[in-house]
């Protein structure tokens, strides 16, 4: 899982492709998205190649989670934005284009026109209970 030859983010980590770096640790890198949804749109990722969030080892997930609040604050300050969205896509159907796990931090402004098509639904009778029991089989809770 160390590196993938045809992965654009591995190439950025290796320095084969340039980036506008904003933050770096031994395990993590953050840089400006090449196609920003707004100025300051930042990507935070582990340097090691993992395709999806569910594959991350606990310790690396911990490092990622620990870095996120401060970096989100920095993105907001630097971009002088009113808020940020923190977004993480897994799988093509969820909008993932680069199969190297990464977190988007997107500066937001009132009236910027960005946003999800948020279409709330509701559960059928018993459906939520059934889903929770499936969780319980996995989490034991
Ligand atoms: P995804 O859709 O996988 O969640 O997001 C991939 C993001 O990576 C996109 O927002 C895209 O603009 C960004 N991206 C793709 N290639 C490059 C690149 O070569 N450099 C940088 N800085 N960002 C990239
Ligand atoms: Zn990669």
PDB file of C-alpha atoms and ligand atoms in Angstrom:
ATOM      1  CA  UNK A   1       0.000   0.000   0.000  1.00  0.00           C
ATOM      2  CA  UNK A   2       3.078   2.269   0.029  1.00  0.00           C
ATOM      3  CA  UNK A   3       2.860   3.801  -3.430  1.00  0.00           C
ATOM      4  CA  UNK A   4       0.928   3.406  -6.648  1.00  0.00           C
ATOM      5  CA  UNK A   5       2.800   4.017  -9.924  1.00  0.00           C
ATOM      6  CA  UNK A   6       0.007   5.722 -11.797  1.00  0.00           C
ATOM      7  CA  UNK A   7      -1.379   7.719  -8.879  1.00  0.00           C
ATOM      8  CA  UNK A   8      -1.204  11.475  -9.341  1.00  0.00           C
ATOM      9  CA  UNK A   9      -1.092  12.147  -5.589  1.00  0.00           C
ATOM     10  CA  UNK A  10       1.771   9.655  -5.089  1.00  0.00           C
ATOM     11  CA  UNK A  11       3.624  11.581  -7.798  1.00  0.00           C
ATOM     12  CA  UNK A  12       2.980  14.836  -5.925  1.00  0.00           C
ATOM     13  CA  UNK A  13       4.202  13.235  -2.682  1.00  0.00           C
ATOM     14  CA  UNK A  14       7.337  12.053  -4.536  1.00  0.00           C
ATOM     15  CA  UNK A  15       7.928  15.499  -6.033  1.00  0.00           C
ATOM     16  CA  UNK A  16       7.453  14.241  -9.625  1.00  0.00           C
ATOM     17  CA  UNK A  17       4.505  16.614 -10.028  1.00  0.00           C
ATOM     18  CA  UNK A  18       4.663  20.095  -8.463  1.00  0.00           C
ATOM     19  CA  UNK A  19       2.081  21.387  -6.042  1.00  0.00           C
ATOM     20  CA  UNK A  20       1.355  24.421  -3.893  1.00  0.00           C
ATOM     21  CA  UNK A  21       2.202  22.849  -0.534  1.00  0.00           C
ATOM     22  CA  UNK A  22       0.495  24.318   2.540  1.00  0.00           C
ATOM     23  CA  UNK A  23       1.307  21.767   5.282  1.00  0.00           C
ATOM     24  CA  UNK A  24       3.540  18.741   5.737  1.00  0.00           C
ATOM     25  CA  UNK A  25       4.477  16.187   8.391  1.00  0.00           C
ATOM     26  CA  UNK A  26       6.324  12.876   8.101  1.00  0.00           C
ATOM     27  CA  UNK A  27       3.008  11.131   7.357  1.00  0.00           C
ATOM     28  CA  UNK A  28       0.814  13.833   5.817  1.00  0.00           C
ATOM     29  CA  UNK A  29       0.785  16.400   3.031  1.00  0.00           C
ATOM     30  CA  UNK A  30      -1.642  19.204   2.233  1.00  0.00           C
ATOM     31  CA  UNK A  31      -1.661  21.259  -0.951  1.00  0.00           C
ATOM     32  CA  UNK A  32      -3.973  23.477  -2.982  1.00  0.00           C
ATOM     33  CA  UNK A  33      -6.433  21.690  -5.250  1.00  0.00           C
ATOM     34  CA  UNK A  34      -5.564  22.292  -8.910  1.00  0.00           C
ATOM     35  CA  UNK A  35      -9.232  22.973  -9.710  1.00  0.00           C
ATOM     36  CA  UNK A  36     -10.391  24.913  -6.673  1.00  0.00           C
ATOM     37  CA  UNK A  37     -14.099  25.240  -5.948  1.00  0.00           C
ATOM     38  CA  UNK A  38     -12.994  28.463  -4.230  1.00  0.00           C
ATOM     39  CA  UNK A  39      -9.599  30.070  -3.642  1.00  0.00           C
ATOM     40  CA  UNK A  40      -7.786  28.201  -0.879  1.00  0.00           C
ATOM     41  CA  UNK A  41      -9.499  24.834  -1.556  1.00  0.00           C
ATOM     42  CA  UNK A  42      -7.035  22.457   0.088  1.00  0.00           C
ATOM     43  CA  UNK A  43      -6.468  18.697  -0.015  1.00  0.00           C
ATOM     44  CA  UNK A  44      -5.094  16.852   3.033  1.00  0.00           C
ATOM     45  CA  UNK A  45      -3.796  13.321   2.527  1.00  0.00           C
ATOM     46  CA  UNK A  46      -1.596  10.618   3.952  1.00  0.00           C
ATOM     47  CA  UNK A  47       1.660  10.324   2.015  1.00  0.00           C
ATOM     48  CA  UNK A  48       1.219   6.551   1.796  1.00  0.00           C
ATOM     49  CA  UNK A  49      -1.183   5.326  -0.846  1.00  0.00           C
ATOM     50  CA  UNK A  50      -4.525   3.994   0.378  1.00  0.00           C
ATOM     51  CA  UNK A  51      -7.489   4.087  -1.983  1.00  0.00           C
ATOM     52  CA  UNK A  52     -10.282   4.677   0.518  1.00  0.00           C
ATOM     53  CA  UNK A  53     -10.830   5.959   4.047  1.00  0.00           C
ATOM     54  CA  UNK A  54     -11.888   2.533   5.341  1.00  0.00           C
ATOM     55  CA  UNK A  55      -8.430   1.156   4.492  1.00  0.00           C
ATOM     56  CA  UNK A  56      -6.461   3.551   6.708  1.00  0.00           C
ATOM     57  CA  UNK A  57      -4.640   2.023   9.671  1.00  0.00           C
ATOM     58  CA  UNK A  58      -5.808   3.454  13.018  1.00  0.00           C
ATOM     59  CA  UNK A  59      -2.603   5.338  13.740  1.00  0.00           C
ATOM     60  CA  UNK A  60      -2.612   7.099  10.380  1.00  0.00           C
ATOM     61  CA  UNK A  61      -6.322   7.878  10.707  1.00  0.00           C
ATOM     62  CA  UNK A  62      -5.483   9.398  14.096  1.00  0.00           C
ATOM     63  CA  UNK A  63      -2.779  11.601  12.596  1.00  0.00           C
ATOM     64  CA  UNK A  64      -5.132  12.712   9.847  1.00  0.00           C
ATOM     65  CA  UNK A  65      -7.901  13.520  12.299  1.00  0.00           C
ATOM     66  CA  UNK A  66      -5.509  15.368  14.570  1.00  0.00           C
ATOM     67  CA  UNK A  67      -4.235  17.588  11.754  1.00  0.00           C
ATOM     68  CA  UNK A  68      -7.657  18.417  10.381  1.00  0.00           C
ATOM     69  CA  UNK A  69      -9.065  20.979  12.868  1.00  0.00           C
ATOM     70  CA  UNK A  70      -6.024  23.255  12.763  1.00  0.00           C
ATOM     71  CA  UNK A  71      -5.698  22.983   8.999  1.00  0.00           C
ATOM     72  CA  UNK A  72      -9.402  23.722   8.533  1.00  0.00           C
ATOM     73  CA  UNK A  73      -8.941  26.810  10.693  1.00  0.00           C
ATOM     74  CA  UNK A  74      -5.917  27.861   8.671  1.00  0.00           C
ATOM     75  CA  UNK A  75      -7.815  27.435   5.381  1.00  0.00           C
ATOM     76  CA  UNK A  76     -10.621  29.596   6.729  1.00  0.00           C
ATOM     77  CA  UNK A  77      -8.242  32.287   7.988  1.00  0.00           C
ATOM     78  CA  UNK A  78      -6.078  32.373   4.869  1.00  0.00           C
ATOM     79  CA  UNK A  79      -9.048  32.437   2.512  1.00  0.00           C
ATOM     80  CA  UNK A  80     -10.910  34.947   4.717  1.00  0.00           C
ATOM     81  CA  UNK A  81     -13.942  32.727   4.274  1.00  0.00           C
ATOM     82  CA  UNK A  82     -17.098  32.660   6.390  1.00  0.00           C
ATOM     83  CA  UNK A  83     -17.014  28.866   6.707  1.00  0.00           C
ATOM     84  CA  UNK A  84     -15.566  25.676   5.243  1.00  0.00           C
ATOM     85  CA  UNK A  85     -16.896  22.365   4.011  1.00  0.00           C
ATOM     86  CA  UNK A  86     -14.861  19.292   4.876  1.00  0.00           C
ATOM     87  CA  UNK A  87     -15.565  16.663   2.259  1.00  0.00           C
ATOM     88  CA  UNK A  88     -14.215  13.191   1.682  1.00  0.00           C
ATOM     89  CA  UNK A  89     -15.226  11.126  -1.338  1.00  0.00           C
ATOM     90  CA  UNK A  90     -14.977   7.318  -1.526  1.00  0.00           C
ATOM     91  CA  UNK A  91     -15.807   5.508  -4.750  1.00  0.00           C
ATOM     92  CA  UNK A  92     -16.819   6.779  -8.190  1.00  0.00           C
ATOM     93  CA  UNK A  93     -20.498   6.982  -7.242  1.00  0.00           C
ATOM     94  CA  UNK A  94     -19.491   9.328  -4.404  1.00  0.00           C
ATOM     95  CA  UNK A  95     -17.451  11.569  -6.695  1.00  0.00           C
ATOM     96  CA  UNK A  96     -13.973  10.165  -6.019  1.00  0.00           C
ATOM     97  CA  UNK A  97     -11.720  10.762  -9.024  1.00  0.00           C
ATOM     98  CA  UNK A  98      -8.303  10.234  -7.461  1.00  0.00           C
ATOM     99  CA  UNK A  99      -7.986   6.864  -5.735  1.00  0.00           C
ATOM    100  CA  UNK A 100      -5.584   8.086  -3.055  1.00  0.00           C
ATOM    101  CA  UNK A 101      -7.531   8.945   0.070  1.00  0.00           C
ATOM    102  CA  UNK A 102      -7.805  12.699   0.619  1.00  0.00           C
ATOM    103  CA  UNK A 103      -9.907  15.239   2.465  1.00  0.00           C
ATOM    104  CA  UNK A 104     -11.170  18.418   0.797  1.00  0.00           C
ATOM    105  CA  UNK A 105     -11.279  21.614   2.841  1.00  0.00           C
ATOM    106  CA  UNK A 106     -13.335  24.085   0.855  1.00  0.00           C
ATOM    107  CA  UNK A 107     -13.704  27.752   1.812  1.00  0.00           C
ATOM    108  CA  UNK A 108     -17.348  28.886   1.716  1.00  0.00           C
ATOM    109  CA  UNK A 109     -18.969  32.280   1.408  1.00  0.00           C
ATOM    110  CA  UNK A 110     -22.588  33.374   1.671  1.00  0.00           C
ATOM    111  CA  UNK A 111     -24.182  33.162  -1.756  1.00  0.00           C
ATOM    112  CA  UNK A 112     -21.217  31.413  -3.412  1.00  0.00           C
ATOM    113  CA  UNK A 113     -23.581  29.034  -5.210  1.00  0.00           C
ATOM    114  CA  UNK A 114     -21.679  25.913  -4.130  1.00  0.00           C
ATOM    115  CA  UNK A 115     -23.447  23.052  -2.412  1.00  0.00           C
ATOM    116  CA  UNK A 116     -24.794  19.553  -2.527  1.00  0.00           C
ATOM    117  CA  UNK A 117     -28.099  18.534  -3.992  1.00  0.00           C
ATOM    118  CA  UNK A 118     -29.296  17.550  -0.506  1.00  0.00           C
ATOM    119  CA  UNK A 119     -32.411  15.442  -0.954  1.00  0.00           C
ATOM    120  CA  UNK A 120     -33.605  14.133   2.436  1.00  0.00           C
ATOM    121  CA  UNK A 121     -35.658  10.932   2.429  1.00  0.00           C
ATOM    122  CA  UNK A 122     -37.226   8.991   5.312  1.00  0.00           C
ATOM    123  CA  UNK A 123     -37.011   5.430   6.673  1.00  0.00           C
ATOM    124  CA  UNK A 124     -39.667   2.822   6.092  1.00  0.00           C
ATOM    125  CA  UNK A 125     -41.180   1.155   9.182  1.00  0.00           C
ATOM    126  CA  UNK A 126     -38.459  -0.958  10.873  1.00  0.00           C
ATOM    127  CA  UNK A 127     -35.771  -0.014   8.392  1.00  0.00           C
ATOM    128  CA  UNK A 128     -33.714   2.121  10.817  1.00  0.00           C
ATOM    129  CA  UNK A 129     -33.831  -0.672  13.453  1.00  0.00           C
ATOM    130  CA  UNK A 130     -32.674  -3.181  10.874  1.00  0.00           C
ATOM    131  CA  UNK A 131     -29.791  -0.962   9.789  1.00  0.00           C
ATOM    132  CA  UNK A 132     -28.734  -0.423  13.419  1.00  0.00           C
ATOM    133  CA  UNK A 133     -28.704  -4.164  14.030  1.00  0.00           C
ATOM    134  CA  UNK A 134     -26.438  -4.610  11.015  1.00  0.00           C
ATOM    135  CA  UNK A 135     -24.102  -1.996  12.514  1.00  0.00           C
ATOM    136  CA  UNK A 136     -24.182  -3.915  15.809  1.00  0.00           C
ATOM    137  CA  UNK A 137     -22.941  -7.050  14.044  1.00  0.00           C
ATOM    138  CA  UNK A 138     -19.873  -5.083  12.949  1.00  0.00           C
ATOM    139  CA  UNK A 139     -19.227  -2.808  15.925  1.00  0.00           C
ATOM    140  CA  UNK A 140     -20.526  -5.055  18.719  1.00  0.00           C
ATOM    141  CA  UNK A 141     -22.283  -2.025  20.235  1.00  0.00           C
TER     142      UNK A 141
HETATM  143  P1  LIG B   1     -11.954  13.626  -5.704  1.00  0.00           P
HETATM  144  O1  LIG B   1     -12.989  13.860  -6.767  1.00  0.00           O
HETATM  145  O2  LIG B   1     -11.144  12.388  -5.967  1.00  0.00           O
HETATM  146  O3  LIG B   1     -12.506  13.698  -4.304  1.00  0.00           O
HETATM  147  O4  LIG B   1     -10.989  14.875  -5.784  1.00  0.00           O
HETATM  148  C1  LIG B   1      -9.828  14.901  -6.550  1.00  0.00           C
HETATM  149  C2  LIG B   1      -9.344  16.324  -6.548  1.00  0.00           C
HETATM  150  O5  LIG B   1      -7.983  16.312  -6.944  1.00  0.00           O
HETATM  151  C3  LIG B   1     -10.083  17.244  -7.535  1.00  0.00           C
HETATM  152  O6  LIG B   1     -10.683  18.302  -6.843  1.00  0.00           O
HETATM  153  C4  LIG B   1      -8.982  17.694  -8.488  1.00  0.00           C
HETATM  154  O7  LIG B   1      -9.105  19.054  -8.854  1.00  0.00           O
HETATM  155  C5  LIG B   1      -7.714  17.451  -7.692  1.00  0.00           C
HETATM  156  N1  LIG B   1      -6.553  17.148  -8.518  1.00  0.00           N
HETATM  157  C6  LIG B   1      -6.502  16.229  -9.516  1.00  0.00           C
HETATM  158  N2  LIG B   1      -5.269  16.205 -10.059  1.00  0.00           N
HETATM  159  C7  LIG B   1      -4.530  17.111  -9.354  1.00  0.00           C
HETATM  160  C8  LIG B   1      -3.162  17.555  -9.461  1.00  0.00           C
HETATM  161  O8  LIG B   1      -2.388  17.107 -10.295  1.00  0.00           O
HETATM  162  N3  LIG B   1      -2.761  18.500  -8.568  1.00  0.00           N
HETATM  163  C9  LIG B   1      -3.605  19.009  -7.627  1.00  0.00           C
HETATM  164  N4  LIG B   1      -3.100  19.965  -6.812  1.00  0.00           N
HETATM  165  N5  LIG B   1      -4.889  18.633  -7.509  1.00  0.00           N
HETATM  166  C10 LIG B   1      -5.351  17.694  -8.369  1.00  0.00           C
HETATM  167 ZN1  LIG B   2      -1.331   7.426  -4.376  1.00  0.00          ZN
END
